[in-house]
Every structure is written in structure tokens, then in C-alpha cells.
Short mmCIF file of C-alpha atoms (C1' of nucleotides) in Angstrom, two decimals:
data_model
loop_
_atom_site.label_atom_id
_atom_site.label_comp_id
_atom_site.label_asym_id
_atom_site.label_seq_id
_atom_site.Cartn_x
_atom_site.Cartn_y
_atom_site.Cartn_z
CA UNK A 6 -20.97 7.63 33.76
CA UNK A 7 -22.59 4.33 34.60
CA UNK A 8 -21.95 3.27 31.66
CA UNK A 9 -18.75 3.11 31.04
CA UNK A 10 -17.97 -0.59 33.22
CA UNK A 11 -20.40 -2.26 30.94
CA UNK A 12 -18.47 -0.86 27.98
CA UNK A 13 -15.28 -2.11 29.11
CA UNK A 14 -16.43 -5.75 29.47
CA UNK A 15 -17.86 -5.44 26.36
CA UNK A 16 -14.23 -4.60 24.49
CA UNK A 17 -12.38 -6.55 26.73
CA UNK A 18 -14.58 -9.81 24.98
CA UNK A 19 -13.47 -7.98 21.75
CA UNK A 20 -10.40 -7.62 22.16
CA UNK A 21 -10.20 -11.38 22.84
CA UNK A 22 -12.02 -12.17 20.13
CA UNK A 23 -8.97 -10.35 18.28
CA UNK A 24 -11.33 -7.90 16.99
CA UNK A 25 -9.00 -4.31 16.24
CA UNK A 26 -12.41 -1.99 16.06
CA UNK A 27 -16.05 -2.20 16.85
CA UNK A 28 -18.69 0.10 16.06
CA UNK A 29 -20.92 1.93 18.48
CA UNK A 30 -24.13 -0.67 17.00
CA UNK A 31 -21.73 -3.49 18.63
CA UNK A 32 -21.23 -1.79 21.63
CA UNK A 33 -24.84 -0.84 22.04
CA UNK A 34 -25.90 -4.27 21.50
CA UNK A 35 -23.71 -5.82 24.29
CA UNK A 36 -24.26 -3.20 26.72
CA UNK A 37 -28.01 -2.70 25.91
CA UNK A 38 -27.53 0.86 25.02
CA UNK A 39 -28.30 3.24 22.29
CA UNK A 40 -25.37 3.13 19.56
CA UNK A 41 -25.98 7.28 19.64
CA UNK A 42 -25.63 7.25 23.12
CA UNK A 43 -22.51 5.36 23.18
CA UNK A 44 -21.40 7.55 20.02
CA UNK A 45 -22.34 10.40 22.46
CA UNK A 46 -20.30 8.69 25.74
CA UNK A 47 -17.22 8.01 24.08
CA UNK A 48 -17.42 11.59 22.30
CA UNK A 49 -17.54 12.61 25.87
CA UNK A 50 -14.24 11.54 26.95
CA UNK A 51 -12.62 13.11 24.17
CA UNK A 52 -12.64 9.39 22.37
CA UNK A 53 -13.08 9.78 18.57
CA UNK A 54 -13.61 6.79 16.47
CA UNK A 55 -13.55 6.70 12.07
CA UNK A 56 -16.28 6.76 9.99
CA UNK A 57 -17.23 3.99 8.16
CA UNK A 58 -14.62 1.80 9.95
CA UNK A 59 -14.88 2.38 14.40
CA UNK A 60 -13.37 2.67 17.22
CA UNK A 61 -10.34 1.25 18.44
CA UNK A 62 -11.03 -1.48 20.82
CA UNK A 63 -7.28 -1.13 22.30
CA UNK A 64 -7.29 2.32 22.39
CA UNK A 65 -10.77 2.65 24.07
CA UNK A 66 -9.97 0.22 26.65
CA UNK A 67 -6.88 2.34 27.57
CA UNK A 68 -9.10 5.74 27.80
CA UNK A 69 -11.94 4.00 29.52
CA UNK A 70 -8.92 2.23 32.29
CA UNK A 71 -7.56 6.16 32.94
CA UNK A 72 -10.86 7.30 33.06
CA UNK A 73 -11.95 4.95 36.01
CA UNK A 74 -9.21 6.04 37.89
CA UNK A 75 -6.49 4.13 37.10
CA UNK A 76 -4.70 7.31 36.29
CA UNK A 77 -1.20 7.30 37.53
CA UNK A 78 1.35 10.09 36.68
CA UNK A 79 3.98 10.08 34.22
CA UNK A 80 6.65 11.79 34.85
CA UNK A 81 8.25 14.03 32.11
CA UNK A 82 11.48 15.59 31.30
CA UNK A 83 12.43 18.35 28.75
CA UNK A 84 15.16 18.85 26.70
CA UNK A 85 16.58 22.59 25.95
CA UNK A 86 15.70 24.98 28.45
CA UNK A 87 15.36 27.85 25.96
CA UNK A 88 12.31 30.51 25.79
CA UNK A 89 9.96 27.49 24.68
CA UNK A 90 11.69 24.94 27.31
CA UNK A 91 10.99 27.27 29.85
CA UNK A 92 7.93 27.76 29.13
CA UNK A 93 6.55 24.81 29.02
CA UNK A 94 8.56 23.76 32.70
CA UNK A 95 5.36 25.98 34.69
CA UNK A 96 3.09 24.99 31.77
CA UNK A 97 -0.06 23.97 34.32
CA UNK A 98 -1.52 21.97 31.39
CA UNK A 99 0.91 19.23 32.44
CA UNK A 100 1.23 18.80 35.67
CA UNK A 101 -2.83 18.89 36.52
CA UNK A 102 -3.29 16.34 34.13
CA UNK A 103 -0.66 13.46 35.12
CA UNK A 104 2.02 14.77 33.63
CA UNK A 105 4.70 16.72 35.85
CA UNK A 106 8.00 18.13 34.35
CA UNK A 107 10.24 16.34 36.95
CA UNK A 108 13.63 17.83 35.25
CA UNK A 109 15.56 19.92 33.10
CA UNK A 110 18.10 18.89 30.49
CA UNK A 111 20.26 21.70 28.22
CA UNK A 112 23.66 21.00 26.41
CA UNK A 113 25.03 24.37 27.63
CA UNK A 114 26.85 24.24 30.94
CA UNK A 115 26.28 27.93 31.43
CA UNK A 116 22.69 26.87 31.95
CA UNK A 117 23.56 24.01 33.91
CA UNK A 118 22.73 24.39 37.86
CA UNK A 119 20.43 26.93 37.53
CA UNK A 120 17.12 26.89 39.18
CA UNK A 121 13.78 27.30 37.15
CA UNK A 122 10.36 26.36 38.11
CA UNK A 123 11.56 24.76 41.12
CA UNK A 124 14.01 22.11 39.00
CA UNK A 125 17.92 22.50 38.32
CA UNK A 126 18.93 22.55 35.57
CA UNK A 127 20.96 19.15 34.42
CA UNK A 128 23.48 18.76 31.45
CA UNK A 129 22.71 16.43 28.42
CA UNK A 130 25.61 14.12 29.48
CA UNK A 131 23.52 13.30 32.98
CA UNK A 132 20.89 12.35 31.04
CA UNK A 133 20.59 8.67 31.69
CA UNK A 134 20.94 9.18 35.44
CA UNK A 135 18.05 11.82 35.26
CA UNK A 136 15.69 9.52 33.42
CA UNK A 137 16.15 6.74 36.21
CA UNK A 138 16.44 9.17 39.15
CA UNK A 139 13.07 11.01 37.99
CA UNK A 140 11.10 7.54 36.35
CA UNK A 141 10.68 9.59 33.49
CA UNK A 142 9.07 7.64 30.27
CA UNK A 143 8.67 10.50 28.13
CA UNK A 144 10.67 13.74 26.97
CA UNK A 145 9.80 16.83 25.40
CA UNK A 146 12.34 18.21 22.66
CA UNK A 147 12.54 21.95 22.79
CA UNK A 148 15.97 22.47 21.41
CA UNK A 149 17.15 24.15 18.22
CA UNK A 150 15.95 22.29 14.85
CA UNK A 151 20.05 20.98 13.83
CA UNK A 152 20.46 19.59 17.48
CA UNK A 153 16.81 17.32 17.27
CA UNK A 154 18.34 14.07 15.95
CA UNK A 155 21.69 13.91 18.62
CA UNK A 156 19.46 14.69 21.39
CA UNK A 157 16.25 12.16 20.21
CA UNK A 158 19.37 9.33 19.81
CA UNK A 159 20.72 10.49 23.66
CA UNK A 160 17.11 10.25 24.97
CA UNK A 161 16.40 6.76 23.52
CA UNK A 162 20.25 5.73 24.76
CA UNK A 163 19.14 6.58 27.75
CA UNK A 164 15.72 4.71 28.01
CA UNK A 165 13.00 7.24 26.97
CA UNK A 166 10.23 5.56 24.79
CA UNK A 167 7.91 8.28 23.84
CA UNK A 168 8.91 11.71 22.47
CA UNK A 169 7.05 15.48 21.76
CA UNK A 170 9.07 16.93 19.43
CA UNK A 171 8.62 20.60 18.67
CA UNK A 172 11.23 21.38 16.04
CA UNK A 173 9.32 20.12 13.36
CA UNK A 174 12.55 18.29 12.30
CA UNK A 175 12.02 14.86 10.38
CA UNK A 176 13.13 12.63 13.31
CA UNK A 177 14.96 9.07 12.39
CA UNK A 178 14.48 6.62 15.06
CA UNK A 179 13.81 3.27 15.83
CA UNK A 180 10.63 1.60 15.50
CA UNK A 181 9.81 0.93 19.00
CA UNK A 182 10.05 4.86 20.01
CA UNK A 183 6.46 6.87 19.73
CA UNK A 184 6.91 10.25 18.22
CA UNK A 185 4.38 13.20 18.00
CA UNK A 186 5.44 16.39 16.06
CA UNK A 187 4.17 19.67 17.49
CA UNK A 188 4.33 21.53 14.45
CA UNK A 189 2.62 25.27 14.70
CA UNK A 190 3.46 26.14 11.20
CA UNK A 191 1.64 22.82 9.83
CA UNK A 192 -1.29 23.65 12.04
CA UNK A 193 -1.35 27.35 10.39
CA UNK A 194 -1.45 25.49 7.18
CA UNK A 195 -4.72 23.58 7.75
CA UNK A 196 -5.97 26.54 9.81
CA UNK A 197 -5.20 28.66 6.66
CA UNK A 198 -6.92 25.86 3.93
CA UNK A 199 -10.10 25.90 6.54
CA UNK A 200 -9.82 30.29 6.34
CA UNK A 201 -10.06 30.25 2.89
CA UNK A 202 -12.86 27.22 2.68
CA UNK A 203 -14.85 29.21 5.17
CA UNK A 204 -15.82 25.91 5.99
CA UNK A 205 -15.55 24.51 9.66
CA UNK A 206 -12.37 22.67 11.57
CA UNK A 207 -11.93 19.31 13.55
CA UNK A 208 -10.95 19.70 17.03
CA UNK A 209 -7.58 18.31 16.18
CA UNK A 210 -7.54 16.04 18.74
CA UNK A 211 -6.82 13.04 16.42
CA UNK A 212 -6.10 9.69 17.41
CA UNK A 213 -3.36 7.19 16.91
CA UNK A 214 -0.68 6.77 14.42
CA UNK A 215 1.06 5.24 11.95
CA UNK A 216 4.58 3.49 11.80
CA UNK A 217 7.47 5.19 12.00
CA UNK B 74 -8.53 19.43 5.15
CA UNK B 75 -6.04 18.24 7.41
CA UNK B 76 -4.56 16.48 5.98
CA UNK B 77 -2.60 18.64 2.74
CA UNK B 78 -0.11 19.65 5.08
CA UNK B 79 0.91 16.11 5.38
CA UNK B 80 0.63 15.06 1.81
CA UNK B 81 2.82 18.36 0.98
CA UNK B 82 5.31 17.11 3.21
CA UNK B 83 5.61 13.44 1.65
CA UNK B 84 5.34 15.29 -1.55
CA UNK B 85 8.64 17.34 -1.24
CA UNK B 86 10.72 14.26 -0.15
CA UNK B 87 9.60 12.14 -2.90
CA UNK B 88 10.87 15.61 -4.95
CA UNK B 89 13.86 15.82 -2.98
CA UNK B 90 14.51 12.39 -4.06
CA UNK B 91 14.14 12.66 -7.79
CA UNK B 92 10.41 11.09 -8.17
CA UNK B 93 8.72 12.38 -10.99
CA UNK B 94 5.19 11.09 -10.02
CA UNK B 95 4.52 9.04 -6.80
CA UNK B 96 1.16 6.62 -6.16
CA UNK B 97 -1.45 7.33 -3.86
CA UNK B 98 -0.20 3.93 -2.36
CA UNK B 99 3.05 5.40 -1.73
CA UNK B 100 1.32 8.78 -0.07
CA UNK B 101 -0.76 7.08 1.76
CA UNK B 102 2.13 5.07 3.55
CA UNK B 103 4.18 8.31 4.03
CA UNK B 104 1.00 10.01 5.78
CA UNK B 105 -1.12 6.86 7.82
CA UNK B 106 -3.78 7.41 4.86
CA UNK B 107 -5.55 5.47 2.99
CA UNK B 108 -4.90 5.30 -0.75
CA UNK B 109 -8.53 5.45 -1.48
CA UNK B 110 -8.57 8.69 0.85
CA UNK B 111 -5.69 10.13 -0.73
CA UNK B 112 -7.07 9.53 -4.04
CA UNK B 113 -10.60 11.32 -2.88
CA UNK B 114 -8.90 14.21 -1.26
CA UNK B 115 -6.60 15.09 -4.07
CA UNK B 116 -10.24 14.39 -6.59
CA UNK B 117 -12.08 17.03 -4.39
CA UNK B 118 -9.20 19.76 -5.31
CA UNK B 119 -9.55 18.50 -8.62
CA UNK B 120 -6.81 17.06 -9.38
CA UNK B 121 -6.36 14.14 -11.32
CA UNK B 122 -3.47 11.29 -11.30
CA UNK B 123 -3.09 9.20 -14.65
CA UNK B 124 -3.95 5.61 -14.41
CA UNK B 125 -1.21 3.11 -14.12
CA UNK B 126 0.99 5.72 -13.19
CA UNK B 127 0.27 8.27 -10.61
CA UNK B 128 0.42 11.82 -9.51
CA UNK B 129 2.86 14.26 -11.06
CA UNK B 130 4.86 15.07 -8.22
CA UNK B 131 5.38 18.86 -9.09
CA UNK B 132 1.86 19.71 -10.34
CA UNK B 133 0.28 18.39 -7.16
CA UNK B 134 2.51 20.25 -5.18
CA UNK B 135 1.61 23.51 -6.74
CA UNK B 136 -1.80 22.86 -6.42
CA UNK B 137 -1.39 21.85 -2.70
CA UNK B 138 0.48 25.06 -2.12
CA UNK B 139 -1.93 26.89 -3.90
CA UNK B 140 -5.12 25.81 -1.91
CA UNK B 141 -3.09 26.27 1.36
CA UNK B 142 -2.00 29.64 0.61
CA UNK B 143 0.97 29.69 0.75
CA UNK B 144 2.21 31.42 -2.07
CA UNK B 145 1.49 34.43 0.19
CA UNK B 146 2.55 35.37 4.09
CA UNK B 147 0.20 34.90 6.70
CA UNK B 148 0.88 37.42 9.34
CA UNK B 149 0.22 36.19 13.08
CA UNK B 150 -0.20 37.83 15.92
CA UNK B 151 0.27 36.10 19.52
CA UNK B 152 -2.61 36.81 22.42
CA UNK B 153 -0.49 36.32 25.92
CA UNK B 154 2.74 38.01 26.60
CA UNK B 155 3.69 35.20 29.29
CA UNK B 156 6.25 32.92 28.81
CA UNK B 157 4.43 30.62 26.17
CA UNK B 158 3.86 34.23 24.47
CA UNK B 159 7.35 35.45 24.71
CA UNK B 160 8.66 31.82 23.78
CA UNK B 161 6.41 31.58 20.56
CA UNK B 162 6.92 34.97 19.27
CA UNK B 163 10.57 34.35 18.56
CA UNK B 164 10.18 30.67 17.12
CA UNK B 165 11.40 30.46 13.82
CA UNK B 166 9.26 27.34 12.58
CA UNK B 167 6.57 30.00 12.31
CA UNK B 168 8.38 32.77 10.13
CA UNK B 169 10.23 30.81 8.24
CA UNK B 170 7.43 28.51 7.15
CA UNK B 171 5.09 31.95 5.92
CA UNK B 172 3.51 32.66 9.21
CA UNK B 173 5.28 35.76 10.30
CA UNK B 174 4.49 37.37 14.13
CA UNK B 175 3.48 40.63 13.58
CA UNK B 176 2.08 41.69 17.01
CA UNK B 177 1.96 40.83 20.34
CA UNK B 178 -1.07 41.77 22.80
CA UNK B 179 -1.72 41.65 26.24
CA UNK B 180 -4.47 42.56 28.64
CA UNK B 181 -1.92 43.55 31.93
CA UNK B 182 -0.88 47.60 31.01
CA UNK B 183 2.05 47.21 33.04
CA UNK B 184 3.13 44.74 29.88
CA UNK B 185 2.38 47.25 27.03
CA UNK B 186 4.79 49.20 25.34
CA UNK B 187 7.47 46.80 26.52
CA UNK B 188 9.67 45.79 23.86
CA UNK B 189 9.79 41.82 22.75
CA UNK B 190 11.39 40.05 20.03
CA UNK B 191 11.66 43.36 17.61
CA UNK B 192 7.92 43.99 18.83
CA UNK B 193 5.92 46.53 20.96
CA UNK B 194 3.33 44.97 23.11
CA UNK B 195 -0.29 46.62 22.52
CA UNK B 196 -3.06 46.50 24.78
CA UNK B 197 -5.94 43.92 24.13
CA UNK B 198 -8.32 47.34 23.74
CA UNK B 199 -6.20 48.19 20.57
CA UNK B 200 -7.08 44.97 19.13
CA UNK B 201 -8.98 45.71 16.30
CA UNK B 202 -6.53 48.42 15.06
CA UNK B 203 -3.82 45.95 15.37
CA UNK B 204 -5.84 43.50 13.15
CA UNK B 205 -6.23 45.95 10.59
CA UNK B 206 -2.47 47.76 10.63
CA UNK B 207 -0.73 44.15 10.63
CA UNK B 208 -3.08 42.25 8.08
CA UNK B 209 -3.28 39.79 10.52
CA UNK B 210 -5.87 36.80 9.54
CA UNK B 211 -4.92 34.25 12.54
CA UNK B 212 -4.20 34.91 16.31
CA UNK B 213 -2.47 32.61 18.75
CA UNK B 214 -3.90 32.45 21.70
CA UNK B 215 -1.35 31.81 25.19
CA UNK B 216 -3.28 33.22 27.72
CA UNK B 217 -4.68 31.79 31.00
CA UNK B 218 -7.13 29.05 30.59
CA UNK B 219 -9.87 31.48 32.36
CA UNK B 220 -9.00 34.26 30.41
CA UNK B 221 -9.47 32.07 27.05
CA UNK B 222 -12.92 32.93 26.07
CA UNK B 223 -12.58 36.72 26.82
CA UNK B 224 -9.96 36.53 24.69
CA UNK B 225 -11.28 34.24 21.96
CA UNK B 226 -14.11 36.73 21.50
CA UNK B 227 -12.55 39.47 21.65
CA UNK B 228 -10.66 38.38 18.20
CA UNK B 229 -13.55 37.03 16.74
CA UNK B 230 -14.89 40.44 17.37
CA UNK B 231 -11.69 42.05 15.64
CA UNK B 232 -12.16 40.38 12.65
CA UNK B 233 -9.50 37.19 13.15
CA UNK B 234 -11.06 34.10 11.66
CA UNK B 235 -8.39 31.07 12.50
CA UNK B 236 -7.51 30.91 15.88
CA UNK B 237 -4.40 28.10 17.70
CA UNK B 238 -5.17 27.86 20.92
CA UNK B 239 -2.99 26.81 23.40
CA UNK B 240 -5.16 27.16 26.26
CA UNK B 241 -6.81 23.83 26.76
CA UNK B 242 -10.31 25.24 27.33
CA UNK B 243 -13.63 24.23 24.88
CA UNK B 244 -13.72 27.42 22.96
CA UNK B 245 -17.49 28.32 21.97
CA UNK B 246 -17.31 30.16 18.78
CA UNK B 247 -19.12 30.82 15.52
CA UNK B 248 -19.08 28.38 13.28
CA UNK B 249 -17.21 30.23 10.60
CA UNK B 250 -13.91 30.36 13.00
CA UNK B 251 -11.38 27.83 12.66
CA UNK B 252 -9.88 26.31 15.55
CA UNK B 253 -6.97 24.15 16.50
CA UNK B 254 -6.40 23.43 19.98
CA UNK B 255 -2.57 22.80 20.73
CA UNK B 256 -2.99 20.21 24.13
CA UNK B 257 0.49 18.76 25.27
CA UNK B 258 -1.37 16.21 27.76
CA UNK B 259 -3.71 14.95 25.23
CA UNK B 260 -0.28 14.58 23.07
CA UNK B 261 1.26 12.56 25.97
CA UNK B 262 -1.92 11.06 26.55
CA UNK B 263 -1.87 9.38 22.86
CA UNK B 264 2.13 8.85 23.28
CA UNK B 265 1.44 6.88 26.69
CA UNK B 266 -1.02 4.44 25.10
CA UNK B 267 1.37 3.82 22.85
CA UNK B 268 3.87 3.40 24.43
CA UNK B 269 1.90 0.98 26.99
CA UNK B 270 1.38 -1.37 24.37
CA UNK B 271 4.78 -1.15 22.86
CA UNK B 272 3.55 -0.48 19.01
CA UNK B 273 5.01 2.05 16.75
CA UNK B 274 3.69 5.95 16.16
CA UNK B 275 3.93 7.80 12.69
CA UNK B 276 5.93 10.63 11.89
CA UNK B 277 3.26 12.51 13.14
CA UNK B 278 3.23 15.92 11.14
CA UNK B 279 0.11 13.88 10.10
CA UNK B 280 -2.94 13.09 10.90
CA UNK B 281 -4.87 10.25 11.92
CA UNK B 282 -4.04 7.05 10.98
CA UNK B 283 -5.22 3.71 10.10
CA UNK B 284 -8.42 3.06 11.60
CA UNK B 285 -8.42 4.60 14.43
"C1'" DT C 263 -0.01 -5.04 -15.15
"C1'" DT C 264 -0.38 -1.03 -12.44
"C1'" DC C 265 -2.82 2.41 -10.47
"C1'" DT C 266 -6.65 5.99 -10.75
"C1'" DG C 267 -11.54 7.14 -10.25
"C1'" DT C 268 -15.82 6.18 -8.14
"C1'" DG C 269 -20.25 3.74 -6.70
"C1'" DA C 270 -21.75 1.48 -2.66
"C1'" DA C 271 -21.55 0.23 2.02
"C1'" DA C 272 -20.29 1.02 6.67
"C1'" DT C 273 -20.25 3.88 10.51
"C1'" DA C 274 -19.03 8.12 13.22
"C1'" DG C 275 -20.60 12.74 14.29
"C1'" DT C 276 -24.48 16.10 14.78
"C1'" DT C 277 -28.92 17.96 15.17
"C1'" DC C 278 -33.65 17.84 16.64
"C1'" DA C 279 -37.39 16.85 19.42
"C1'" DC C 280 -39.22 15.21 23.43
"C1'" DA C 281 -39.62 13.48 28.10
"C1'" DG C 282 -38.60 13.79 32.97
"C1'" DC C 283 -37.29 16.55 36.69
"C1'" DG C 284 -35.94 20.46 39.59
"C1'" DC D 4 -40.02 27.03 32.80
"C1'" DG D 5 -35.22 25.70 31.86
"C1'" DC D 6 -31.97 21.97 32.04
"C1'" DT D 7 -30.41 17.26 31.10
"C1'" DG D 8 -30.35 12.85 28.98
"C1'" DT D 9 -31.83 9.96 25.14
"C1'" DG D 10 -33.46 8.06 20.80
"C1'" DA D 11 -34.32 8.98 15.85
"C1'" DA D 12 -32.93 10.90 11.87
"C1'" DC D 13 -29.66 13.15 9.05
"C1'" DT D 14 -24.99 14.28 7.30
"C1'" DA D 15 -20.14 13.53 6.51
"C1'" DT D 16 -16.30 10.60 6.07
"C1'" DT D 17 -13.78 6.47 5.25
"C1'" DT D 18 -12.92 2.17 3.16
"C1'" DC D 19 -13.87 -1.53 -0.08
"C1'" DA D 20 -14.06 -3.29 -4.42
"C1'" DC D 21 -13.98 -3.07 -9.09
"C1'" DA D 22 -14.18 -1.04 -13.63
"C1'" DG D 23 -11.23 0.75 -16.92
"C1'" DA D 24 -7.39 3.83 -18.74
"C1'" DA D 25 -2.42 3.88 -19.73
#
DNA sequence: TTCTGTGAAATAGTTCACAGCG
DNA sequence: CGCTGTGAACTATTTCACAGAA
């Protein structure tokens, strides 16, 4: 959308006027724009903002940047190449959008060597040399809920900033490390609150965070 | 809404730890909320704090659990006998948390009948009996991203009425269905901002956050 | 004092109607 | 005609700010 360069000048002044949110009026005003049609643009790329308080002006920037092309790949490795580990390794959802599993990591040497979707499999201990050999910035924790916390400390050892962590295991790390929880049971739980509200859902696509 | 799960959570460590009654200051820390939100959600279930002092740990737990339902089992069944499919049906967040798998379907015949995780695989025609013999109130969908919709229907039409979707695609659906979409790359997405501008994430397991 | 409960304000999300265009 | 984009209007949600109970 044509839009969308006039809305990035627009936060990029807000940003340096060390404004953390603007609302869709504000944007509408600098860009000449309808606030509902920037309400509607944003929407559009899967940006949400909060009621009563706006959008992001950080966050938006970054969405708007990918969206213009500025898209590069991050490459990704998982952890415990179990039924779910494996799964996700040919998950298409990934790679098609910028994401590509670029290796393997288990604990178990039996596992160790083999082939699967097109990686080898690599033992924990490697792990530092995998993360520079691959680039990789992120990890995905597949591996069983009591071994979460020893392999979250090996993967920020070994450089790894960001983390998905399905075993919906309480994870202690540092500030500096971004965590999201992929927790199917908690998702049941709202899903099950909405069931019996017979009211409707979000998409669940929430934003940011909080601290750690 | 969304965000009990999250408030449960905070709520059984502040148990764990011997808190009587906690603030909605100190939930709203635990769970990126606002205490003013916190204080409005809990109001809308109707329950009510004492002034000066707080929330009684143990009553709004039971109330929480209540509304969420989870005094009783929520049987699952799992749409997709791939390896997402196979993966998720023997994931123990999901029993062990009240969401039991009681069936597993698939569309490809050759698939039926086989025998996975203690479970036959049934044919997507016998969907609606397998609804009804399970008790089954929410279906997992891990299908193909083209087959989504087909499938999606195909449950409404059974009589499932909270659907996880792991599929990626815009489900159109009445609006008395609840949805959650379950999309790793929009995860990473939001973990990749982050991590771009070096600030911290929350715990996750919750929701949103501070303004977004 | 501390901390809940809530009115008021701010602002996103959604729906409706219409206009322009194939 | 039907589709697409847009503005206006409406609804829902979040946060602020403050009154008042314990």
C-alpha cells in the first residue's frame, strides 16, 4: 500500500520526538489520511495497537521496515529432536516466512548423526559451534519439561538471544534474552472460558511483552 | 478473557509461596497488566478484593478455575495425523493440564485404523460420531494449510465449538466458534523485534503487555 | 496509608453505507 | 451488477485519576 512510506516518516519524527505510542488520529493527521483508514492499514499487516492508549511507534516502524522489503531471514535452530522437534524441522510455516530451521540439536547421542529433513542431527555439547556455523539468533525448545532450564542456560552460553519455548516450563533467564511460551494447554484454557461465554475470541496474535 | 490463564498462573506462585492475598499491583507485574485491568477483569467475574489489602489468594483462584472450567476434563481431539498430529497427540502439557486427546482423524484412508499413541485413527467422514462418542468440545486442527477450511467446517458442522489451529490460514467461521491460531513465525516475528532492539520479553504464558 | 472500585477519557476495532470502477 | 476502498458512526477496551473503605 501507498501508504505505508508516508506512515513511516511520520513515526520515525515520533520516535524522535521520544514519543512510545501514537494513535491512528496522529498518524492520520501527518500523513493526511483517515485515522479509520490507517486503523484499517495497520490492521492489515497483522499490526494491532491498544485501546485507549495506541500503537507502538517502535514496534510499527519494525513491521512497516519488514514489510517494505527489508525482510531478511533468520535462521533458526531447534532443540530436542523428539515427535514435536521433528515436526516442526519440515514445518513450512517457517521456512516460507524468513525463518528456516538451519539445524538440529538433541542431548542423546543415539540421535546424533542422523539425517532428518535434510539436517544432521548435532549433540547439545556442539552447540556453540552450530549457532556460529548456522548464524542462528533464535532457538526453539522442544525437549522434555525437567531438561528446559539446562538447555535455555546452554543456548544463551552459546549466544542465542531469543527463545520459543514449548514446555510450558517457568524459564529463569537473564534479562536481555526474549522468551515466548507456546503453551497449548493455556490456550485450551481461554479457548474453554470463550466456550462457555459463547462470546467471541481475539485472534491471539498479541503484541509485545513484558519484562522478564 | 485471555487473560485468566495468566492471572491463574501468578496466582498459584504467590500460593506456592505462602501469600495469603496478593494486590492487583503485584498481578499486574507478574502478567504485563495493568492494575486497573486486573482490578476490572477480576470485577466483571464478580469478584471483589478488600480495600487496603487485596485479593484472597485462594478464593480467586477457585473462582478463576471455576469460570475456566477446569474443575472438569476437556476432551480433545487432533484433526491431521502428520507429524504435527502424531507429535501433539502424545504431548503431555495437554493431558496433564485437563485437556485429554481422545481421537485422532484424518482425511487419507490409507491412515485410518492405524494405531497412534493408544489411539485408532478415524476417518474425517466419522466425524460427527467421534464428536459425540468422545465428548469432545475442542478440535486441534494440524492439517495442510489448503486443507484448513474443509476441515474447519467440517467440525463446526460436527458440533466442535473451540477450535487451535495450527495451520496459519484466516479461518472464516461463525461467530459463535472460538479460535486461536498457533503461528510460530508470527512468534519469531515478535521475538525478532525484540530482540533487534535489545529490550526484555515477559514470561509470556501471558498476554499482551504494556501498551502495546 | 494502602489498595480496591469505578467514572471519565482516550483510542482501537468493527460495521455500514456509498462511491467508483470493471 | 459485484467488488474494492474509504469515511462516518458505533462499540469495546484500556488507562487514568480519585474517592473511599479497611
Amino acid at each position: 500500500m501507498g501508504r505505508l512510506p508516508a506512515y513511516l516518516r511520520a513515526l520515525l519524527d515520533a520516535d524522535a520526538d521520544g514519543d512510545a505510542t501514537v494513535s491512528s488520529e496522529h498518524l492520520a493527521q501527518r500523513t493526511g489520511a483517515n485515522p479509520a483508514t490507517v486503523r484499517r492499514d495497520l490492521a492489515s499487516l497483522g499490526i494491532t495497537g491498544t485501546r485507549g492508549v495506541g500503537y507502538d511507534v517502535k514496534y510499527v516502524v519494525f513491521r512497516i521496515n519488514s514489510e517494505l522489503g527489508l525482510s531478511s531471514e533468520w535462521p533458526v535452530i531447534i532443540v530436542g529432536v523428539g515427535n514435536l522437534g521433528r515436526a516442526l524441522s519440515n514445518y513450512r510455516g517457517l521456512s516460507s516466512r524468513g525463518f528456516p530451521v538451519k539445524a538440529l540439536i538433541d542431548i542423546d547421542r543415539s540421535l546424533v548423526g542422523l539425517e532428518i529433513s535434510g539436517l544432521t542431527v548435532r549433540h547439545l555439547d556442539e552447540l556453540s559451534d552450530v549457532v556460529d556455523e548456522v548464524g542462528a539468533a533464535a532457538a526453539i525448545i522442544a525437549v522434555p519439561p525437567d531438561s528446559a532450564q539446562a538447555v535455555a542456560d546452554a543456548l544463551v552460553a552459546a549466544g542465542i538471544r531469543s527463545i520459543l519455548d514449548f514446555t510450558a516450563s517457568s524459564l529463569d533467564l537473564p534479562a536481555h534474552i526474549a522468551v515466548r511460551p507456546v503453551d497449548l494447554a493455556t490456550e485450551l484454557q481461554i479457548l474453554s472460558f470463550y466456550q462457555q461465554r459463547g462470546s467471541a475470541v481475539g485472534d491471539g496474535h498479541g503484541m509485545p511483552l513484558e519484562h522478564a
